[in-house]
Structures are given as C-alpha cells and as structure tokens.
Amino acid sequence: MPATIHDLLIVGGGINGAGIARDAAGRGLSVLLCEQGDLGGATSSASSKMIHGGLRYLEYHEFRLVAEALAEREVMLRIAPHLTRPLRFIMPHVPSLRPAWMIRLGLLLYDCLGRIGSLNRRVTLPGSASIDLTRPPIAQSLQEHYGQGFVYSDVAVDDARLTLANARAAFLLGAGIRPRSRFIGATRAHGLWQATLENADGTTVVRSRALVNAAGPWVAEVCAALPAGTGPRAKVQLVKGSHIVVPRLYPGEHAFILQNDDRRVIFLLPFEEKFTLIGTTDVRVEKPGDAGITADEVAYLCRAASRYTRTAVAAGDIVWRYSGVRPLFDDGQNDPSRVSRDYTFVLDQTDHVPALSIFGGKITTYRRLAEKALARLAPWFPHMGPSWTDHRPLPGGDFATLAELVETLQSRHPALPPAWLKSLARRHGTEAVRVIGDARSAADLGLNFGGGLYQREVEYFIEHEWAKSADDILWRRSKTGLLMTAAEQDEFHRWLQTT
Ligand SMILES: Cc1cc2nc3c(=O)[nH]c(=O)nc-3n(C[C@H](O)[C@H](O)[C@H](O)COP(=O)(O)OP(=O)(O)OC[C@H]3O[C@@H](n4cnc5c(N)ncnc54)[C@H](O)[C@@H]3O)c2cc1C
C-alpha cells in the first residue's frame, strides 16, 4: 500500500487537467497528474490557437460563455504574454450570407460583453470597427470584389506551450506530473480513491482523497473505469476539427474570419512568422482516437479560403496538417457546428469520496473552468486557499513587453544567434535565461538540428518539460518541425533515439 495520500489525482494532462493542477497546487493541495501520452498531446495542441470570445456563438445565444471567454483574453495576455498576442480579425462583408446590420449588432454586443466581463480591469484590446478592404495591406490579401468589412479583436495563443506552462507551474508548486502514465481504473476504499496507473515500467497504485476526470475526449472511458454508479450523467459528443498550414498567404499581422456558403466560418491566422494557419472543420466521430484529416476536409478548407484569398490555396501548398477531437458536452444538438462549446461538471460523491468529471470546455476558458472545478471540490478541502490564477504569471510570463525581453536577451548575448534568442523569448519568456544557461557563443549551443533548434534547448525540453519523442519537441515544445527539411527531421529522430 503506497504511503503518500494525494488530495487530488487528476487524470488527463490537457489544458484542463494542467490548469486544475496548477490552480490546486497553488492553493496548497497535494496533486498528482497522470497523462497517458504527452502533455497537451491530444486536443490541447490541435486547436485553432485562439483565445477568443467566439463571435459565432452569439448566433446560438451562448452569452454566458462568450462573456466569460472575452474576459479571459485580457487575463491571458497578462499572465502569459510570451504565449499570447493580440490579433485583429477582419471579416469581409458578404451581404448574401449575413446582413451588415446583423454583424454590426453582433460586434457591438461582443465589445459590450468584453467590457462587462473585464470590469475593474484594464482593457487593452481595441474594439470593433468597419473597415475599407480596398486599402493596403488588406487589398493585397483579398480578391478585388470584397470592398467593405469589419474588424474586431481576439488573441492568438500557443496552445501546446500554454498547457505545458500550466503543468510546469503545477510542478514548481509541488505537484507530481506523470506523462506517459495511463490511468487504468480506481476503487473507493477506506474513504479514499485507490487508483492503478500504468507506464512503460509496469503498474503502480496511488491513493487520493478526490479524483478529477479531465480526460477530454476519453472522459466517458475514464468514467467507465470507475466503480459502477460513477458513470456519466452527462454525455460527450466527439467532433473532429482539422487545420492546414501553408506558406504565408498575405502580408500583415491580421487574421481573417471568412464566412462560407454553408454558414460556417473558417479562420486564417498568421502562424510562426512564415506561415498561414487555416481551419477548421466540424465532423462528428465515434471514438476519441479518431483524429486524422481527410482529403474531403483538405478540399473543404482550400475551397473556403480560396473564395476570398487573392492567392488560391491548393492541397499541394500544405506544409503541415493536424486534427483534434473536441470533447463537447452533448446538449442533444444534431449539427456538430452548433453543439455548445461551454463546459459542465458531473460530481459523483458516493461514500463522500468525490469524482469530478469534466465535459466540454475551451482553451480560452480553462482557467475559469479550473476555478469552478475547485469550487465544486471545496467542501472536501476546507483549508484550501482562495483563487489566485488571474494575477500570477505563468512560468516565464513575468515581463513587460516581448520586444523589451528580446532586446535584453540579444544585448546580453551578442554572440548567440539573434533569431534563436527571439524564438526562445516567445517559447519560454523570462525562462529563456535558464535555457541559455552558461552559453556564450553558438558553439556552446551544441548540435544545430536545423529550423532554429539547438541541442541546448532540446536538453532543456527533456529535462524540464517532460519531452521524450521527436514529435514532442518538433511539434509541441516548438514548431521547429515546420522549418526543418525532411532529412533534418529524420536525422533528429535518429539522434534522439541514440541519445
Ligand atoms: C479543431 C479544434 C479547434 C479548436 N479551437 C479552439 C480555439 O481556437 N480556442 C479555444 O479556446 N478552444 C479551441 N478548441 C477547444 C479546445 O482545444 C479543447 O476544448 C481543449 O483542448 C480540451 O482540453 P482537455 O484538457 O479537456 O482535453 P485534451 O487536451 O484532449 O486532454 C485530455 C488528456 O487526457 C488524456 N487521457 C485520456 N485518458 C487517459 C487515461 N486513461 N489516463 C491518462 N490520461 C488520459 C489524453 O491523452 C489527453 O491528453 C478547439 C478544439 C478543436 C478540436
């Protein structure tokens, strides 16, 4: 029988599990998080990478969700300034799809809900406006017949690194973080959970006072591995969404929200300096592991973007593609685009030993979800501290502006590659200093794998960010895979296997 008794065992190292782990550890609870694969390796690295209110959710009257999400934009800009950046979204006007008055009204509501949600806090994001699309640089992006449009603010985020930053914060606050450790099942015994975890070395048994099921698309499977009676009273709807990445389609730092003729919208985002991210789709799937972009989805995204862009998008342009499964709370809605993106909890307190299961949610609202999850568990932990995550920066987030941070790093390390220091600031914020360590010249960075990836940072990913495989490093800890040739990637795989 293991001696340690944790307060919380969290199943799932996506954004929700990691967010709850950080919040709980900071309130003084002892936390153990297990993740069957890589942290953020499932849905939380496959999003559209926006912290957004969700303009389109207004059409479905999701006012609570939109207001909460809008307020989180400013919070995330404050606590994770290295992983987020303000983004202006341009929506070309197409009268046959939605009348101008409807869009103006929607944007007015968006601005108002944003201000209400951020009461007593500084609002930095500019409000919405009408815009002339025939002026540069937008004129160079869109086909000539789009003359009028609208512009509003949201925020771009590095979803995978945001998840990692939460896991790392939790770890620094004392939480146990176990990636590649699968939750097999649990029973209640003597007022505690007794859970079996499995990793490459075999199985272990851990004990906890409460269990949090943050398994995302696998939430129902984890419920099924709990004692009978703990099963979900809510259901999950699995809706796949896919993205493609192509070389930069247009100049400028703005994003586009484009209305498609099926009344859905797709997004074009400037991505990793040299690329454009295009997404997404809504396809119902049966199993949590059913992620994988199909030729139909590729064709849909290329067609929807090419209706607007001056440069047509073709499948042959794609340099990267990814797909994820949304674990949506099943509200009985048939159209997958219309299923609510809000979250809900199911608390089972059989024998006063709680299991809290999470259904739905967004990257945007993970911090509020974590606060509410802990509020639901508060009766079991009367000595737990108050909410705190809205004002303490995530690891690396304690700086004023990114430009200043980059300048400081570059002036302190004149012999290190300036582009690498810039990427480092974006990925690690002030923790870049820990990555640099005692390196004084490019030779101190070890092997150069291409794409701006050096051995020194790889070792940091492995030592401090739980990275193991090449994919963990090339596509989640960094996006250097985008800039490496196939031969460089193969070489990196080989090097990692032999290290
Ligand atoms: C295409 C798409 C676009 C999106 N765009 C946005 C966006 O722009 N903005 C936004 O705010 N949200 C967006 N979302 C929603 C957001 O990505 C998800 O709501 C969020 O990532 C879900 O996080 P999670 O922690 O619940 O799930 P996950 O990230 O899937 O994490 C659950 C984890 O649990 C682990 N797990 C499962 N079973 C076990 C087990 N037995 N033992 C151990 N571990 C287990 C899994 O491996 C997984 O890593 C998007 C989603 C998709 C699919």
Short mmCIF file of C-alpha atoms in Angstrom, two decimals, residues 21 47 81 146 150 170 181 187 234 263 268 290 305 318 320 336 351 360 439 443 466 487 492:
data_model
loop_
_atom_site.label_atom_id
_atom_site.label_comp_id
_atom_site.label_asym_id
_atom_site.label_seq_id
_atom_site.Cartn_x
_atom_site.Cartn_y
_atom_site.Cartn_z
CA ALA A 21 -3.26 21.01 -11.29
CA SER A 47 -6.90 23.83 -31.58
CA PRO A 81 2.50 37.46 -22.51
CA TYR A 146 -14.54 42.45 -51.36
CA PHE A 150 -15.47 44.62 -40.22
CA ALA A 170 1.95 23.00 -11.05
CA SER A 181 1.26 7.16 -17.40
CA THR A 187 -11.90 1.89 -6.48
CA ALA A 234 -23.74 13.86 -18.92
CA ARG A 263 -22.96 29.48 -42.94
CA LEU A 268 -6.87 32.35 -41.46
CA ASP A 290 -10.47 9.20 -34.48
CA ALA A 305 -10.23 30.03 -48.16
CA ILE A 318 0.23 22.33 -47.45
CA TRP A 320 1.66 20.72 -42.16
CA PRO A 336 -21.85 19.45 -34.92
CA ASP A 351 -19.44 7.39 0.13
CA GLY A 360 -16.60 20.26 -22.81
CA ALA A 439 26.21 29.54 -23.25
CA ALA A 443 29.40 26.70 -30.30
CA TRP A 466 9.00 16.13 -19.91
CA ALA A 487 16.24 14.94 -43.96
CA PHE A 492 16.94 14.47 -35.42
#
